[in-house]
Amino acid sequence: RAPDFLWGAATSSHQIEGHNDHNDWAKWEATGVVEGGARSGKATDHWNRFKEDIRLASEIGLNSYRFSIEWSRIEPSEGYWNSEAIEWYRELIHECEKYNLLPMATLHHFSLPQWVADMGGFATHEIVDRFEQYVRLIAKRLGSRIPLWWTINEPRRLVVGAYLGKFMPPAEFSPQKASRACRHLLKAHIAAYKTLHLEIE
């Protein structure tokens, strides 16, 4: 049973896991656009220290944890599903359960697999089907263990950053692409919502 009030923390995979080398943010950082040439690199090494991190979250009194699933780890190249990465997220969920932290999964938190970005990212209609396939796999493999879901993190900020303000990859100024991305983000959200409800009993 979920607690009546959730007091938790939220993270983004690219910001904390470390060595997410197959997404558009990693490629963008490599061009030196971030102030001081900073790159995420190993970040906080959550990939290797997640058990310690979850324990610490419990010790400070949290009862929930919102994390994002890194699509580029799950599907680093088109059609290749990384079972090791899926198993890691399964272990992460297990640690949440162990310490009574209600897990909440974000399916997209700004970063895209580089192969998806090369297709045009959210500016192309093809992403809706690709995203739905990814969500279906996650729902089938992990869905029964995750009671709360966040489909797409801050979609408006994503569109502004990518295609208007140029502070997120691909950092283009294109109102036309911004318009298309808004439409495809909405369709991707609807597809994810329906898939989660269909696949998770």
PDB file of C-alpha atoms in Angstrom, residues 4-135:
ATOM      1  CA  ASP A   4      -0.763   8.718   2.129  1.00  0.00           C
ATOM      2  CA  PHE A   5       1.908  11.370   1.557  1.00  0.00           C
ATOM      3  CA  LEU A   6       5.021  10.957  -0.578  1.00  0.00           C
ATOM      4  CA  TRP A   7       8.199  12.712   0.514  1.00  0.00           C
ATOM      5  CA  GLY A   8      10.883  11.901  -1.989  1.00  0.00           C
ATOM      6  CA  ALA A   9      13.723  12.884  -4.248  1.00  0.00           C
ATOM      7  CA  ALA A  10      13.933  12.982  -8.034  1.00  0.00           C
ATOM      8  CA  THR A  11      16.905  12.357 -10.299  1.00  0.00           C
ATOM      9  CA  SER A  12      17.760  12.223 -13.996  1.00  0.00           C
ATOM     10  CA  SER A  13      19.723   9.287 -15.392  1.00  0.00           C
ATOM     11  CA  HIS A  14      22.208  11.345 -17.403  1.00  0.00           C
ATOM     12  CA  GLN A  15      22.902  13.637 -14.473  1.00  0.00           C
ATOM     13  CA  ILE A  16      23.737  10.922 -11.939  1.00  0.00           C
ATOM     14  CA  GLU A  17      24.374   7.449 -13.394  1.00  0.00           C
ATOM     15  CA  GLY A  18      27.647   8.161 -15.170  1.00  0.00           C
ATOM     16  CA  HIS A  19      29.048   6.970 -18.490  1.00  0.00           C
ATOM     17  CA  ASN A  20      25.882   7.463 -20.488  1.00  0.00           C
ATOM     18  CA  ASP A  21      27.854   7.634 -23.706  1.00  0.00           C
ATOM     19  CA  HIS A  22      25.188   6.698 -26.259  1.00  0.00           C
ATOM     20  CA  ASN A  23      22.832   9.648 -26.009  1.00  0.00           C
ATOM     21  CA  ASP A  24      22.539  13.070 -27.606  1.00  0.00           C
ATOM     22  CA  TRP A  25      23.650  14.908 -24.469  1.00  0.00           C
ATOM     23  CA  ALA A  26      26.978  13.052 -24.384  1.00  0.00           C
ATOM     24  CA  LYS A  27      27.675  13.973 -28.009  1.00  0.00           C
ATOM     25  CA  TRP A  28      26.610  17.568 -27.420  1.00  0.00           C
ATOM     26  CA  GLU A  29      28.809  17.921 -24.326  1.00  0.00           C
ATOM     27  CA  ALA A  30      31.765  16.605 -26.324  1.00  0.00           C
ATOM     28  CA  THR A  31      31.589  19.669 -28.599  1.00  0.00           C
ATOM     29  CA  GLY A  32      32.543  21.905 -25.655  1.00  0.00           C
ATOM     30  CA  VAL A  33      29.254  23.803 -25.441  1.00  0.00           C
ATOM     31  CA  VAL A  34      28.921  23.433 -21.670  1.00  0.00           C
ATOM     32  CA  GLU A  35      30.627  26.183 -19.671  1.00  0.00           C
ATOM     33  CA  GLY A  36      34.227  25.306 -18.933  1.00  0.00           C
ATOM     34  CA  GLY A  37      34.029  22.309 -21.257  1.00  0.00           C
ATOM     35  CA  ALA A  38      32.372  20.290 -18.492  1.00  0.00           C
ATOM     36  CA  ARG A  39      31.073  16.825 -19.339  1.00  0.00           C
ATOM     37  CA  SER A  40      28.885  14.524 -17.295  1.00  0.00           C
ATOM     38  CA  GLY A  41      31.482  11.737 -17.342  1.00  0.00           C
ATOM     39  CA  LYS A  42      30.958   9.410 -14.412  1.00  0.00           C
ATOM     40  CA  ALA A  43      28.612  12.006 -12.797  1.00  0.00           C
ATOM     41  CA  THR A  44      27.921  10.845  -9.215  1.00  0.00           C
ATOM     42  CA  ASP A  45      28.602   7.239 -10.229  1.00  0.00           C
ATOM     43  CA  HIS A  46      25.076   6.219  -9.282  1.00  0.00           C
ATOM     44  CA  TRP A  47      25.448   3.240 -11.619  1.00  0.00           C
ATOM     45  CA  ASN A  48      27.903   1.713  -9.176  1.00  0.00           C
ATOM     46  CA  ARG A  49      26.756   3.387  -5.944  1.00  0.00           C
ATOM     47  CA  PHE A  50      22.979   3.103  -6.230  1.00  0.00           C
ATOM     48  CA  LYS A  51      22.659   0.820  -3.205  1.00  0.00           C
ATOM     49  CA  GLU A  52      24.417   3.362  -1.018  1.00  0.00           C
ATOM     50  CA  ASP A  53      22.360   6.193  -2.512  1.00  0.00           C
ATOM     51  CA  ILE A  54      19.058   4.446  -1.854  1.00  0.00           C
ATOM     52  CA  ARG A  55      20.098   3.613   1.709  1.00  0.00           C
ATOM     53  CA  LEU A  56      21.008   7.255   2.335  1.00  0.00           C
ATOM     54  CA  ALA A  57      17.660   8.381   0.900  1.00  0.00           C
ATOM     55  CA  SER A  58      15.907   6.119   3.376  1.00  0.00           C
ATOM     56  CA  GLU A  59      18.033   7.319   6.273  1.00  0.00           C
ATOM     57  CA  ILE A  60      17.008  10.947   5.751  1.00  0.00           C
ATOM     58  CA  GLY A  61      13.344   9.957   5.969  1.00  0.00           C
ATOM     59  CA  LEU A  62      12.240   9.752   2.345  1.00  0.00           C
ATOM     60  CA  ASN A  63       9.514   7.297   1.385  1.00  0.00           C
ATOM     61  CA  SER A  64       9.659   7.594  -2.412  1.00  0.00           C
ATOM     62  CA  TYR A  65      12.217   7.908  -5.193  1.00  0.00           C
ATOM     63  CA  ARG A  66      11.634   9.187  -8.705  1.00  0.00           C
ATOM     64  CA  PHE A  67      14.322   8.044 -11.136  1.00  0.00           C
ATOM     65  CA  SER A  68      14.530   8.095 -14.906  1.00  0.00           C
ATOM     66  CA  ILE A  69      15.185   5.125 -17.134  1.00  0.00           C
ATOM     67  CA  GLU A  70      17.893   5.900 -19.669  1.00  0.00           C
ATOM     68  CA  TRP A  71      16.544   4.885 -23.073  1.00  0.00           C
ATOM     69  CA  SER A  72      20.056   4.909 -24.554  1.00  0.00           C
ATOM     70  CA  ARG A  73      21.162   2.258 -22.054  1.00  0.00           C
ATOM     71  CA  ILE A  74      18.130   0.106 -22.761  1.00  0.00           C
ATOM     72  CA  GLU A  75      18.419   0.462 -26.558  1.00  0.00           C
ATOM     73  CA  PRO A  76      21.912   1.827 -27.357  1.00  0.00           C
ATOM     74  CA  SER A  77      21.457   0.996 -31.030  1.00  0.00           C
ATOM     75  CA  GLU A  78      18.250   0.516 -32.952  1.00  0.00           C
ATOM     76  CA  GLY A  79      16.648  -2.824 -32.178  1.00  0.00           C
ATOM     77  CA  TYR A  80      19.288  -3.949 -29.677  1.00  0.00           C
ATOM     78  CA  TRP A  81      17.883  -4.360 -26.174  1.00  0.00           C
ATOM     79  CA  ASN A  82      20.496  -4.359 -23.427  1.00  0.00           C
ATOM     80  CA  SER A  83      19.457  -7.015 -20.892  1.00  0.00           C
ATOM     81  CA  GLU A  84      22.228  -5.970 -18.495  1.00  0.00           C
ATOM     82  CA  ALA A  85      20.809  -2.450 -18.280  1.00  0.00           C
ATOM     83  CA  ILE A  86      17.286  -3.765 -17.750  1.00  0.00           C
ATOM     84  CA  GLU A  87      18.565  -5.958 -14.930  1.00  0.00           C
ATOM     85  CA  TRP A  88      20.293  -2.965 -13.320  1.00  0.00           C
ATOM     86  CA  TYR A  89      17.014  -1.066 -13.167  1.00  0.00           C
ATOM     87  CA  ARG A  90      15.392  -4.173 -11.704  1.00  0.00           C
ATOM     88  CA  GLU A  91      18.022  -4.130  -8.935  1.00  0.00           C
ATOM     89  CA  LEU A  92      17.436  -0.425  -8.383  1.00  0.00           C
ATOM     90  CA  ILE A  93      13.727  -1.081  -7.893  1.00  0.00           C
ATOM     91  CA  HIS A  94      14.568  -3.929  -5.513  1.00  0.00           C
ATOM     92  CA  GLU A  95      16.632  -1.543  -3.369  1.00  0.00           C
ATOM     93  CA  CYS A  96      13.727   0.885  -3.288  1.00  0.00           C
ATOM     94  CA  GLU A  97      11.431  -1.897  -2.107  1.00  0.00           C
ATOM     95  CA  LYS A  98      13.992  -3.019   0.452  1.00  0.00           C
ATOM     96  CA  TYR A  99      14.039   0.425   2.069  1.00  0.00           C
ATOM     97  CA  ASN A 100      10.317   1.111   1.584  1.00  0.00           C
ATOM     98  CA  LEU A 101      10.822   3.840  -0.989  1.00  0.00           C
ATOM     99  CA  LEU A 102       7.948   3.878  -3.469  1.00  0.00           C
ATOM    100  CA  PRO A 103       9.548   3.798  -6.940  1.00  0.00           C
ATOM    101  CA  MET A 104       8.396   6.238  -9.596  1.00  0.00           C
ATOM    102  CA  ALA A 105       9.882   5.870 -13.083  1.00  0.00           C
ATOM    103  CA  THR A 106      10.330   8.637 -15.635  1.00  0.00           C
ATOM    104  CA  LEU A 107      10.459   7.181 -19.145  1.00  0.00           C
ATOM    105  CA  HIS A 108      12.087  10.187 -20.813  1.00  0.00           C
ATOM    106  CA  HIS A 109      14.108  12.835 -19.001  1.00  0.00           C
ATOM    107  CA  PHE A 110      15.583  15.033 -21.769  1.00  0.00           C
ATOM    108  CA  SER A 111      18.149  12.591 -23.230  1.00  0.00           C
ATOM    109  CA  LEU A 112      17.632  10.532 -26.400  1.00  0.00           C
ATOM    110  CA  PRO A 113      19.621   7.603 -27.777  1.00  0.00           C
ATOM    111  CA  GLN A 114      21.989   9.054 -30.360  1.00  0.00           C
ATOM    112  CA  TRP A 115      20.474   6.913 -33.112  1.00  0.00           C
ATOM    113  CA  VAL A 116      17.051   8.438 -32.330  1.00  0.00           C
ATOM    114  CA  ALA A 117      18.537  11.941 -32.327  1.00  0.00           C
ATOM    115  CA  ASP A 118      20.150  11.208 -35.709  1.00  0.00           C
ATOM    116  CA  MET A 119      16.686  10.367 -37.064  1.00  0.00           C
ATOM    117  CA  GLY A 120      15.502  13.816 -36.049  1.00  0.00           C
ATOM    118  CA  GLY A 121      14.469  13.313 -32.433  1.00  0.00           C
ATOM    119  CA  PHE A 122      11.049  14.603 -31.489  1.00  0.00           C
ATOM    120  CA  ALA A 123      10.912  16.653 -34.682  1.00  0.00           C
ATOM    121  CA  THR A 124      10.249  13.476 -36.678  1.00  0.00           C
ATOM    122  CA  HIS A 125       7.010  11.480 -36.585  1.00  0.00           C
ATOM    123  CA  GLU A 126       8.958   8.202 -36.460  1.00  0.00           C
ATOM    124  CA  ILE A 127       9.849   8.791 -32.831  1.00  0.00           C
ATOM    125  CA  VAL A 128       6.316   8.064 -31.663  1.00  0.00           C
ATOM    126  CA  ASP A 129       6.505   4.402 -32.734  1.00  0.00           C
ATOM    127  CA  ARG A 130      10.097   4.049 -31.505  1.00  0.00           C
ATOM    128  CA  PHE A 131       9.190   5.486 -28.107  1.00  0.00           C
ATOM    129  CA  GLU A 132       6.145   3.242 -27.835  1.00  0.00           C
ATOM    130  CA  GLN A 133       8.303   0.151 -28.509  1.00  0.00           C
ATOM    131  CA  TYR A 134      10.721   1.190 -25.785  1.00  0.00           C
ATOM    132  CA  VAL A 135       7.887   1.850 -23.326  1.00  0.00           C
TER     133      VAL A 135
END
